[in-house]
């Protein structure tokens, strides 16, 4: 399974409309991949809180429309990163979308853990309440967004729901980059799953982004890692490696706390 991670740069001098069009073209250019992934809040910037209200969209707004078309044109499964969703009741959510190679939306995930410590996203947005997995032909994705990475119970819940590949779309700051790489590896090792951790490049509202998107295998080996600038990582994944790892080193079956049905 070929996965392409698009570590797009968010430039405050580039309009949201222009960035949507550019992101769509980058997706289409990945024709031949099986799965393409974009990062968190790339249309506006994860730390551009003052723009959230003005740039919020309905679920099936312009970002949904352009990403659906891009997925269909490229013929890929597309995790389109996240955008600021305005629900029918006016609540804002940090919402990720997944599209099939036919351009059909197969999932929408509202970020559960909001960052900000009673500021920014934490007070401006509603919290998601549902774990979301997506069954692809060769693997099952478990969806998470940025700050979710610090909450291992969410990932264990995704694994219990069948996830074999954990996708983390993020807008992670450079000043905590060490945590970004460490936690992504930890989530891979403890869940014996691939982790696709996709961040942004550039600067959001004066906050330098970490970049350093990574692909990590079920043993915790970093298969590929980006630098700080806009970059596309393309990696071949072997879905059987998840099953082999879990069979050869069946740690998940030895759980004693928070037990779920056997894998």
Coordinates of N, CA and C in Angstrom, one line a residue, residues 20-259:
X20 N -6.6 26.1 -1.0 CA -7.5 25.0 -1.3 C -7.1 24.5 -2.7
X21 N -7.0 25.4 -3.6 CA -6.7 25.0 -5.0 C -5.3 24.3 -5.1
X22 N -4.4 24.9 -4.4 CA -3.0 24.3 -4.4 C -3.0 22.9 -3.7
X23 N -3.7 22.8 -2.6 CA -3.8 21.5 -2.0 C -4.5 20.4 -2.9
X24 N -5.5 20.8 -3.6 CA -6.2 19.9 -4.5 C -5.2 19.5 -5.6
X25 N -4.4 20.4 -6.1 CA -3.5 20.0 -7.2 C -2.4 19.1 -6.6
X26 N -2.0 19.3 -5.4 CA -1.0 18.4 -4.8 C -1.5 17.0 -4.6
X27 N -2.8 16.9 -4.3 CA -3.5 15.6 -4.1 C -3.5 14.9 -5.5
X28 N -4.0 15.6 -6.5 CA -4.1 15.0 -7.8 C -2.7 14.5 -8.3
X29 N -1.7 15.2 -8.0 CA -0.3 14.8 -8.4 C 0.1 13.5 -7.8
X30 N -0.6 13.0 -6.7 CA -0.2 11.8 -6.1 C -0.9 10.6 -6.7
X31 N -1.5 10.8 -7.9 CA -2.1 9.7 -8.6 C -1.2 8.5 -8.7
X32 N -1.7 7.3 -8.3 CA -0.9 6.1 -8.2 C -0.7 5.7 -6.8
X33 N -0.9 6.6 -5.9 CA -0.9 6.3 -4.4 C -2.2 5.6 -4.1
X34 N -2.2 4.8 -3.0 CA -3.4 4.2 -2.5 C -4.1 5.2 -1.5
X35 N -3.3 5.9 -0.7 CA -3.8 6.7 0.4 C -3.0 8.0 0.4
X36 N -3.7 9.2 0.5 CA -3.0 10.5 0.6 C -3.6 11.1 1.8
X37 N -2.7 11.8 2.6 CA -3.1 12.4 3.8 C -2.6 13.9 3.9
X38 N -3.5 14.8 4.3 CA -3.2 16.2 4.5 C -3.2 16.5 6.0
X39 N -2.7 17.6 6.5 CA -2.6 17.8 7.9 C -3.8 18.6 8.5
X40 N -3.7 19.0 9.7 CA -4.7 19.7 10.5 C -4.9 21.1 10.0
X41 N -6.2 21.5 9.8 CA -6.5 22.9 9.6 C -5.6 23.7 8.6
X42 N -5.2 23.0 7.6 CA -4.4 23.6 6.6 C -5.0 24.7 5.8
X43 N -6.4 24.8 5.7 CA -6.9 25.9 5.0 C -6.7 27.3 5.7
X44 N -6.7 27.3 7.0 CA -6.6 28.5 7.7 C -5.4 28.6 8.6
X45 N -4.9 27.5 9.1 CA -3.8 27.5 10.1 C -4.3 27.1 11.5
X46 N -3.6 26.1 12.1 CA -4.1 25.6 13.4 C -4.1 26.6 14.5
X47 N -3.2 27.6 14.4 CA -3.1 28.6 15.5 C -3.7 30.0 15.1
X48 N -4.4 30.0 13.9 CA -5.0 31.3 13.5 C -6.4 31.4 14.0
X49 N -6.5 31.4 15.4 CA -7.8 31.4 16.0 C -8.7 32.5 15.6
X50 N -8.1 33.7 15.4 CA -8.9 34.9 15.1 C -9.6 34.7 13.7
X51 N -9.2 33.8 12.9 CA -9.8 33.6 11.6 C -10.8 32.4 11.6
X52 N -10.9 31.7 12.7 CA -11.8 30.5 12.7 C -13.2 30.9 12.4
X53 N -13.7 31.9 13.0 CA -15.1 32.2 12.8 C -15.4 32.6 11.4
X54 N -14.6 33.5 10.8 CA -14.8 34.0 9.5 C -14.6 32.9 8.4
X55 N -13.7 31.9 8.7 CA -13.4 30.9 7.7 C -14.2 29.6 7.9
X56 N -15.0 29.5 8.9 CA -15.8 28.3 9.1 C -16.7 28.0 7.9
X57 N -16.9 26.7 7.7 CA -17.6 26.2 6.5 C -18.6 25.1 7.0
X58 N -19.7 25.0 6.3 CA -20.6 23.8 6.5 C -19.8 22.5 6.2
X59 N -20.3 21.4 6.6 CA -19.6 20.1 6.4 C -19.3 19.9 4.9
X60 N -20.3 20.2 4.1 CA -20.2 20.0 2.6 C -20.0 21.4 2.0
X61 N -19.0 22.1 2.5 CA -18.7 23.4 2.0 C -17.6 23.3 0.9
X62 N -16.9 24.4 0.7 CA -15.9 24.4 -0.4 C -14.7 23.5 -0.2
X63 N -14.2 23.3 1.0 CA -13.1 22.3 1.2 C -13.6 20.9 0.9
X64 N -14.8 20.5 1.4 CA -15.4 19.2 1.1 C -15.5 19.0 -0.4
X65 N -16.0 20.0 -1.1 CA -16.2 19.9 -2.6 C -14.9 19.7 -3.3
X66 N -13.9 20.5 -3.0 CA -12.6 20.5 -3.7 C -11.8 19.2 -3.4
X67 N -11.9 18.7 -2.2 CA -11.2 17.5 -1.8 C -11.9 16.3 -2.4
X68 N -13.2 16.3 -2.4 CA -13.9 15.2 -3.1 C -13.5 15.0 -4.5
X69 N -13.5 16.2 -5.2 CA -13.1 16.2 -6.6 C -11.6 15.7 -6.8
X70 N -10.8 16.2 -5.9 CA -9.3 15.8 -6.0 C -9.2 14.3 -5.8
X71 N -9.9 13.7 -4.8 CA -9.8 12.3 -4.6 C -10.2 11.5 -5.8
X72 N -11.3 11.9 -6.4 CA -11.8 11.2 -7.6 C -10.9 11.3 -8.8
X73 N -10.4 12.5 -9.0 CA -9.5 12.7 -10.1 C -8.2 11.9 -10.0
X74 N -7.7 11.9 -8.7 CA -6.4 11.1 -8.5 C -6.7 9.6 -8.4
X75 N -8.0 9.2 -8.0 CA -8.3 7.8 -7.8 C -7.7 7.3 -6.6
X76 N -7.7 8.1 -5.5 CA -7.0 7.7 -4.2 C -8.0 7.8 -3.1
X77 N -7.7 7.0 -2.0 CA -8.3 7.3 -0.7 C -7.6 8.6 -0.2
X78 N -8.4 9.5 0.3 CA -7.9 10.8 0.7 C -8.4 11.1 2.1
X79 N -7.4 11.2 3.1 CA -7.7 11.8 4.3 C -7.4 13.3 4.1
X80 N -8.4 14.1 4.0 CA -8.2 15.5 3.6 C -7.8 16.5 4.7
X81 N -7.2 15.9 5.8 CA -6.8 16.8 6.9 C -8.1 17.3 7.5
X82 N -8.0 18.4 8.2 CA -9.2 19.0 8.9 C -9.4 20.4 8.5
X83 N -10.6 20.9 8.8 CA -11.0 22.3 8.5 C -11.9 22.8 9.6
X84 N -12.2 24.0 9.6 CA -13.1 24.6 10.7 C -14.6 24.4 10.1
X85 N -15.3 23.4 10.8 CA -16.7 23.1 10.4 C -17.6 24.0 11.2
X86 N -18.6 24.6 10.6 CA -19.7 25.2 11.3 C -20.9 24.3 11.2
X87 N -21.4 23.7 12.4 CA -22.5 22.8 12.4 C -23.8 23.6 12.2
X88 N -24.9 22.9 12.0 CA -26.2 23.5 11.8 C -26.6 24.4 13.0
X89 N -26.2 24.0 14.2 CA -26.5 24.8 15.3 C -25.5 26.0 15.6
X90 N -24.6 26.2 14.7 CA -23.6 27.2 14.8 C -22.3 26.9 15.5
X91 N -22.2 25.7 16.2 CA -21.0 25.2 16.8 C -19.9 25.0 15.8
X92 N -18.7 25.4 16.2 CA -17.5 25.2 15.4 C -16.9 23.9 15.8
X93 N -16.4 23.1 14.8 CA -15.6 21.9 15.1 C -14.4 21.8 14.3
X94 N -13.4 21.1 14.8 CA -12.2 20.8 14.0 C -12.4 19.5 13.4
X95 N -12.8 19.4 12.1 CA -13.3 18.2 11.5 C -12.5 17.7 10.4
X96 N -12.1 16.4 10.4 CA -11.4 15.8 9.4 C -12.3 15.0 8.5
X97 N -12.0 14.9 7.2 CA -12.8 14.2 6.2 C -12.0 13.1 5.5
X98 N -12.6 12.0 5.2 CA -12.0 11.0 4.4 C -12.9 10.7 3.2
X99 N -12.2 10.6 2.0 CA -13.0 10.3 0.8 C -12.5 9.1 0.1
X100 N -13.3 8.4 -0.6 CA -13.0 7.2 -1.3 C -12.4 7.6 -2.7
X101 N -11.8 6.6 -3.4 CA -11.3 7.0 -4.8 C -12.4 7.4 -5.8
X102 N -13.6 7.2 -5.4 CA -14.7 7.7 -6.2 C -15.1 9.1 -5.8
X103 N -14.5 9.7 -4.8 CA -14.9 11.0 -4.3 C -16.1 11.0 -3.4
X104 N -16.4 9.9 -2.8 CA -17.5 9.8 -1.9 C -17.0 10.0 -0.4
X105 N -17.6 10.8 0.4 CA -17.2 10.9 1.8 C -17.5 9.7 2.5
X106 N -16.5 9.1 3.1 CA -16.7 7.8 3.9 C -16.6 8.1 5.4
X107 N -16.1 9.2 5.8 CA -16.0 9.5 7.3 C -15.8 11.0 7.5
X108 N -16.3 11.4 8.6 CA -16.0 12.8 9.2 C -15.7 12.6 10.7
X109 N -14.6 13.1 11.1 CA -14.1 12.9 12.5 C -14.0 14.3 13.1
X110 N -14.7 14.6 14.2 CA -14.6 15.8 14.9 C -13.6 15.6 16.1
X111 N -12.6 16.4 16.1 CA -11.5 16.3 17.1 C -12.0 16.3 18.5
X112 N -11.6 15.2 19.2 CA -12.1 15.0 20.6 C -11.4 15.9 21.6
X113 N -10.1 16.0 21.6 CA -9.4 16.7 22.6 C -9.0 18.1 22.0
X114 N -9.5 19.2 22.5 CA -9.3 20.5 22.0 C -8.1 21.1 22.8
X115 N -7.2 21.7 22.0 CA -6.0 22.3 22.6 C -6.2 23.8 23.0
X116 N -5.6 24.2 24.0 CA -5.6 25.7 24.4 C -5.7 26.0 25.8
X117 N -6.0 25.0 26.7 CA -6.0 25.3 28.2 C -6.9 26.5 28.5
X118 N -8.2 26.3 28.1 CA -9.2 27.4 28.3 C -9.0 28.6 27.4
X119 N -8.3 28.5 26.3 CA -8.1 29.5 25.4 C -8.2 28.9 24.0
X120 N -8.3 29.8 23.0 CA -8.2 29.3 21.6 C -9.2 28.2 21.2
X121 N -8.7 27.2 20.6 CA -9.6 26.1 20.2 C -10.4 25.5 21.3
X122 N -9.9 25.5 22.5 CA -10.5 24.8 23.7 C -11.8 25.5 24.0
X123 N -12.0 26.8 23.7 CA -13.2 27.5 24.1 C -14.0 27.9 22.8
X124 N -13.3 27.9 21.7 CA -14.0 28.3 20.4 C -14.7 27.2 19.7
X125 N -14.3 26.0 20.0 CA -14.8 24.8 19.3 C -15.5 23.8 20.2
X126 N -16.4 23.1 19.6 CA -17.0 22.0 20.3 C -16.1 20.8 20.3
X127 N -16.3 19.8 21.2 CA -15.5 18.6 21.2 C -16.3 17.5 20.5
X128 N -15.6 16.7 19.7 CA -16.1 15.5 19.1 C -16.4 14.5 20.2
X129 N -17.2 13.5 19.9 CA -17.6 12.5 20.9 C -17.4 11.1 20.4
X130 N -17.0 10.9 19.2 CA -17.0 9.5 18.6 C -15.6 9.2 18.1
X131 N -15.2 8.0 18.4 CA -14.0 7.4 17.7 C -14.4 7.0 16.3
X132 N -13.5 7.3 15.3 CA -13.9 7.0 13.9 C -12.8 6.1 13.3
X133 N -13.2 5.1 12.7 CA -12.3 4.2 11.9 C -12.9 4.1 10.5
X134 N -12.0 3.9 9.5 CA -12.4 3.8 8.1 C -11.8 2.5 7.5
X135 N -12.6 1.6 7.0 CA -12.1 0.4 6.4 C -11.7 0.6 4.9
X136 N -10.4 0.5 4.6 CA -9.8 0.5 3.3 C -9.7 -0.9 2.8
X137 N -9.4 -1.1 1.6 CA -9.3 -2.5 1.1 C -8.2 -3.3 1.8
X138 N -7.1 -2.7 2.2 CA -5.9 -3.4 2.8 C -5.7 -3.1 4.2
X139 N -6.3 -2.1 4.8 CA -6.1 -1.8 6.2 C -7.3 -1.0 6.7
X140 N -7.4 -0.9 8.0 CA -8.4 0.0 8.6 C -7.7 1.2 9.3
X141 N -8.1 2.4 8.9 CA -7.6 3.6 9.5 C -8.3 3.9 10.8
X142 N -7.5 4.5 11.8 CA -8.1 5.1 13.0 C -7.7 6.5 12.9
X143 N -8.7 7.4 13.1 CA -8.5 8.9 12.9 C -8.2 9.6 14.2
X144 N -7.2 10.5 14.2 CA -6.9 11.3 15.4 C -6.4 12.7 14.8
X145 N -6.4 13.7 15.7 CA -6.0 15.0 15.3 C -5.1 15.7 16.3
X146 N -3.9 15.9 16.0 CA -3.0 16.8 16.8 C -3.0 16.5 18.3
X147 N -3.6 17.3 19.1 CA -3.6 17.2 20.6 C -4.1 15.8 21.0
X148 N -4.9 15.1 20.2 CA -5.3 13.8 20.5 C -4.1 12.9 20.8
X149 N -3.0 13.2 20.1 CA -1.8 12.3 20.2 C -1.3 12.1 21.7
X150 N -1.7 13.1 22.6 CA -1.2 13.0 24.0 C -2.2 12.1 24.8
X151 N -3.2 11.5 24.2 CA -4.2 10.8 25.0 C -4.2 9.3 24.5
X152 N -3.3 8.5 25.1 CA -3.2 7.1 24.5 C -4.5 6.3 24.6
X153 N -5.4 6.6 25.5 CA -6.6 5.8 25.6 C -7.4 6.0 24.3
X154 N -7.3 7.1 23.6 CA -8.1 7.2 22.3 C -7.5 6.2 21.3
X155 N -6.2 6.1 21.2 CA -5.6 5.2 20.3 C -5.9 3.7 20.6
X156 N -5.9 3.4 21.9 CA -6.2 2.0 22.3 C -7.7 1.7 21.9
X157 N -8.6 2.7 22.0 CA -9.9 2.5 21.6 C -10.1 2.3 20.1
X158 N -9.3 3.1 19.3 CA -9.3 2.9 17.9 C -8.8 1.5 17.5
X159 N -7.7 1.0 18.2 CA -7.3 -0.4 17.9 C -8.3 -1.4 18.3
X160 N -9.0 -1.2 19.4 CA -10.1 -2.1 19.8 C -11.2 -2.1 18.8
X161 N -11.3 -1.0 18.0 CA -12.4 -0.9 17.0 C -11.8 -1.4 15.6
X162 N -10.6 -1.9 15.6 CA -10.1 -2.6 14.4 C -9.0 -1.8 13.7
X163 N -8.6 -0.7 14.2 CA -7.6 0.1 13.5 C -6.2 -0.6 13.4
X164 N -5.6 -0.5 12.2 CA -4.3 -1.1 12.0 C -3.3 0.0 11.6
X165 N -3.9 1.1 11.1 CA -3.1 2.3 10.6 C -3.7 3.5 11.3
X166 N -2.9 4.2 12.1 CA -3.4 5.3 12.9 C -2.9 6.6 12.2
X167 N -3.8 7.4 11.8 CA -3.5 8.7 11.1 C -3.7 9.9 12.0
X168 N -2.7 10.6 12.1 CA -2.7 11.8 13.0 C -2.4 13.0 12.2
X169 N -3.5 13.8 11.9 CA -3.3 15.1 11.2 C -3.1 16.2 12.2
X170 N -2.0 17.0 12.0 CA -1.6 17.9 13.1 C -1.2 19.3 12.5
X171 N -1.2 20.2 13.4 CA -0.6 21.5 13.2 C 0.3 21.7 14.4
X172 N 1.4 21.0 14.6 CA 2.1 20.9 15.8 C 3.2 22.0 15.8
X173 N 3.4 22.7 16.9 CA 4.4 23.8 17.0 C 5.8 23.3 17.1
X174 N 6.7 24.0 16.5 CA 8.2 23.7 16.5 C 8.7 23.6 17.9
X175 N 8.2 24.4 18.8 CA 8.8 24.4 20.2 C 8.6 23.1 20.9
X176 N 7.6 22.3 20.5 CA 7.4 21.0 21.1 C 7.6 19.9 20.1
X177 N 8.5 20.1 19.2 CA 8.7 19.0 18.1 C 9.2 17.7 18.7
X178 N 10.0 17.8 19.8 CA 10.5 16.5 20.4 C 9.3 15.7 20.9
X179 N 8.3 16.3 21.4 CA 7.1 15.5 21.8 C 6.4 14.9 20.6
X180 N 6.3 15.6 19.6 CA 5.6 15.2 18.3 C 6.2 13.9 17.9
X181 N 7.5 13.8 17.7 CA 8.2 12.6 17.2 C 8.1 11.5 18.3
X182 N 8.3 11.8 19.5 CA 8.3 10.8 20.6 C 7.0 10.2 20.7
X183 N 5.9 11.0 20.8 CA 4.6 10.4 21.0 C 4.1 9.6 19.8
X184 N 4.4 10.1 18.6 CA 4.0 9.3 17.4 C 4.7 7.9 17.5
X185 N 5.9 7.8 17.8 CA 6.6 6.5 17.9 C 5.9 5.7 19.1
X186 N 5.6 6.3 20.2 CA 5.0 5.6 21.3 C 3.7 5.0 20.9
X187 N 2.8 5.8 20.2 CA 1.5 5.3 19.8 C 1.7 4.1 18.8
X188 N 2.7 4.1 18.0 CA 3.0 3.0 17.1 C 3.4 1.7 17.9
X189 N 4.3 1.9 18.8 CA 4.8 0.7 19.5 C 3.8 0.1 20.4
X190 N 3.1 0.9 21.2 CA 2.1 0.4 22.2 C 0.9 -0.2 21.5
X191 N 0.6 0.2 20.3 CA -0.6 -0.3 19.6 C -0.3 -1.2 18.5
X192 N 1.0 -1.4 18.2 CA 1.5 -2.4 17.2 C 0.8 -2.0 15.9
X193 N 0.9 -0.8 15.5 CA 0.2 -0.3 14.3 C 1.1 0.7 13.6
X194 N 0.8 0.9 12.3 CA 1.5 2.0 11.6 C 0.9 3.3 12.1
X195 N 1.8 4.3 12.2 CA 1.3 5.6 12.5 C 1.8 6.6 11.3
X196 N 0.8 7.3 10.8 CA 1.1 8.3 9.7 C 0.8 9.6 10.4
X197 N 1.9 10.3 10.8 CA 1.8 11.6 11.5 C 2.1 12.7 10.6
X198 N 1.1 13.5 10.2 CA 1.2 14.5 9.1 C 1.0 15.9 9.7
X199 N 2.1 16.7 9.7 CA 2.0 18.1 10.2 C 2.1 19.1 9.1
X200 N 2.0 20.4 9.5 CA 2.1 21.5 8.5 C 3.5 22.1 8.6
X201 N 3.9 22.8 7.6 CA 5.1 23.6 7.6 C 4.6 25.1 7.6
X202 N 5.6 26.0 7.7 CA 5.2 27.4 7.7 C 5.0 28.0 9.1
X203 N 4.3 29.1 9.2 CA 4.0 29.8 10.4 C 2.5 30.1 10.5
X204 N 1.8 29.7 11.6 CA 0.4 30.1 11.7 C 0.3 31.1 12.8
X205 N -0.1 32.3 12.5 CA -0.4 33.4 13.5 C 0.9 33.6 14.3
X206 N 2.1 33.5 13.7 CA 3.3 33.7 14.4 C 3.9 32.5 15.1
X207 N 3.2 31.4 15.0 CA 3.7 30.1 15.6 C 4.3 29.3 14.6
X208 N 5.6 29.1 14.7 CA 6.4 28.2 13.8 C 6.0 26.8 13.9
X209 N 5.7 26.1 12.8 CA 5.3 24.8 12.8 C 6.4 23.8 12.8
X210 N 6.2 22.6 13.4 CA 7.3 21.6 13.5 C 7.6 20.9 12.2
X211 N 6.6 20.8 11.3 CA 6.9 19.9 10.2 C 7.2 18.5 10.7
X212 N 8.3 17.9 10.1 CA 8.7 16.6 10.5 C 7.6 15.5 10.6
X213 N 6.8 15.5 9.5 CA 5.8 14.4 9.4 C 6.6 13.1 9.3
X214 N 6.0 12.1 9.8 CA 6.6 10.8 9.9 C 5.7 9.6 9.6
X215 N 6.4 8.6 9.1 CA 5.7 7.3 8.9 C 6.4 6.3 9.8
X216 N 5.7 5.6 10.7 CA 6.3 4.8 11.7 C 5.7 3.4 11.6
X217 N 6.5 2.3 11.7 CA 5.9 1.0 11.5 C 5.5 0.4 12.9
X218 N 4.9 -0.8 12.9 CA 4.4 -1.3 14.1 C 5.4 -1.7 15.2
X219 N 6.7 -1.7 14.8 CA 7.8 -1.9 15.8 C 8.4 -0.6 16.3
X220 N 7.9 0.5 15.7 CA 8.4 1.8 16.2 C 9.5 2.4 15.3
X221 N 9.8 1.7 14.2 CA 10.8 2.1 13.3 C 10.3 3.3 12.4
X222 N 11.1 4.4 12.4 CA 10.7 5.5 11.5 C 11.1 5.2 10.1
X223 N 10.1 4.9 9.2 CA 10.4 4.6 7.8 C 10.7 5.8 7.0
X224 N 10.2 6.9 7.3 CA 10.4 8.2 6.6 C 10.0 9.3 7.5
X225 N 10.8 10.4 7.3 CA 10.5 11.6 8.1 C 10.8 12.9 7.2
X226 N 9.9 13.8 7.2 CA 10.2 15.1 6.5 C 11.0 16.0 7.3
X227 N 11.4 17.1 6.7 CA 12.1 18.2 7.4 C 11.1 19.2 7.8
X228 N 11.6 20.5 7.9 CA 10.7 21.6 8.4 C 9.9 22.2 7.3
X229 N 10.3 22.1 6.0 CA 9.6 22.8 5.0 C 8.5 22.0 4.3
X230 N 7.8 22.6 3.4 CA 6.8 21.8 2.6 C 7.5 20.7 1.9
X231 N 6.8 19.5 2.1 CA 7.4 18.3 1.5 C 6.3 17.2 1.4
X232 N 6.6 16.3 0.5 CA 5.7 15.1 0.4 C 6.5 13.9 0.6
X233 N 6.0 13.0 1.6 CA 6.6 11.7 1.8 C 5.8 10.7 1.2
X234 N 6.4 9.8 0.4 CA 5.7 8.6 -0.2 C 6.4 7.4 0.3
X235 N 5.6 6.5 0.9 CA 6.2 5.3 1.5 C 5.3 4.1 1.2
X236 N 6.0 3.0 0.9 CA 5.3 1.7 0.7 C 5.1 1.0 2.1
X237 N 3.8 0.7 2.4 CA 3.5 0.0 3.7 C 3.0 -1.4 3.4
X238 N 3.4 -2.3 4.3 CA 2.9 -3.7 4.2 C 1.9 -4.0 5.2
X239 N 0.6 -4.0 4.9 CA -0.4 -4.2 5.9 C -0.3 -5.5 6.7
X240 N 0.4 -6.5 6.1 CA 0.6 -7.7 6.8 C 1.5 -7.6 8.0
X241 N 2.3 -6.5 7.9 CA 3.3 -6.4 9.0 C 2.6 -6.1 10.4
X242 N 1.5 -5.5 10.3 CA 0.7 -5.2 11.6 C 0.2 -6.6 12.1
X243 N -0.3 -7.4 11.3 CA -0.8 -8.7 11.7 C 0.3 -9.6 12.2
X244 N 1.4 -9.6 11.5 CA 2.6 -10.4 11.9 C 3.1 -9.9 13.2
X245 N 3.2 -8.6 13.4 CA 3.8 -8.1 14.6 C 2.9 -8.5 15.8
X246 N 1.6 -8.4 15.6 CA 0.7 -8.7 16.7 C 0.7 -10.2 17.0
X247 N 0.9 -11.0 16.0 CA 1.0 -12.5 16.2 C 2.3 -12.9 16.9
X248 N 3.4 -12.3 16.4 CA 4.7 -12.7 16.9 C 5.0 -12.1 18.3
X249 N 4.4 -11.0 18.6 CA 4.7 -10.4 19.9 C 3.3 -9.9 20.5
X250 N 2.5 -10.8 21.0 CA 1.1 -10.5 21.2 C 0.8 -9.8 22.5
X251 N 1.4 -8.6 22.7 CA 1.3 -7.9 23.9 C -0.1 -7.4 24.1
X252 N -0.8 -7.1 23.0 CA -2.2 -6.5 23.1 C -3.1 -7.6 23.8
X253 N -2.8 -8.8 23.6 CA -3.6 -9.9 24.2 C -3.4 -10.1 25.7
X254 N -2.3 -9.5 26.2 CA -1.9 -9.6 27.6 C -2.4 -8.4 28.5
X255 N -3.3 -7.6 28.0 CA -3.8 -6.5 28.7 C -4.6 -7.0 29.9
X256 N -4.5 -6.2 31.0 CA -5.3 -6.6 32.2 C -6.2 -5.4 32.6
X257 N -5.9 -4.2 32.2 CA -6.7 -3.1 32.5 C -7.4 -2.5 31.3
X258 N -8.7 -2.0 31.4 CA -9.4 -1.5 30.3 C -9.6 -2.6 29.2
X259 N -9.9 -3.8 29.6 CA -10.0 -4.9 28.7 C -11.1 -4.7 27.7

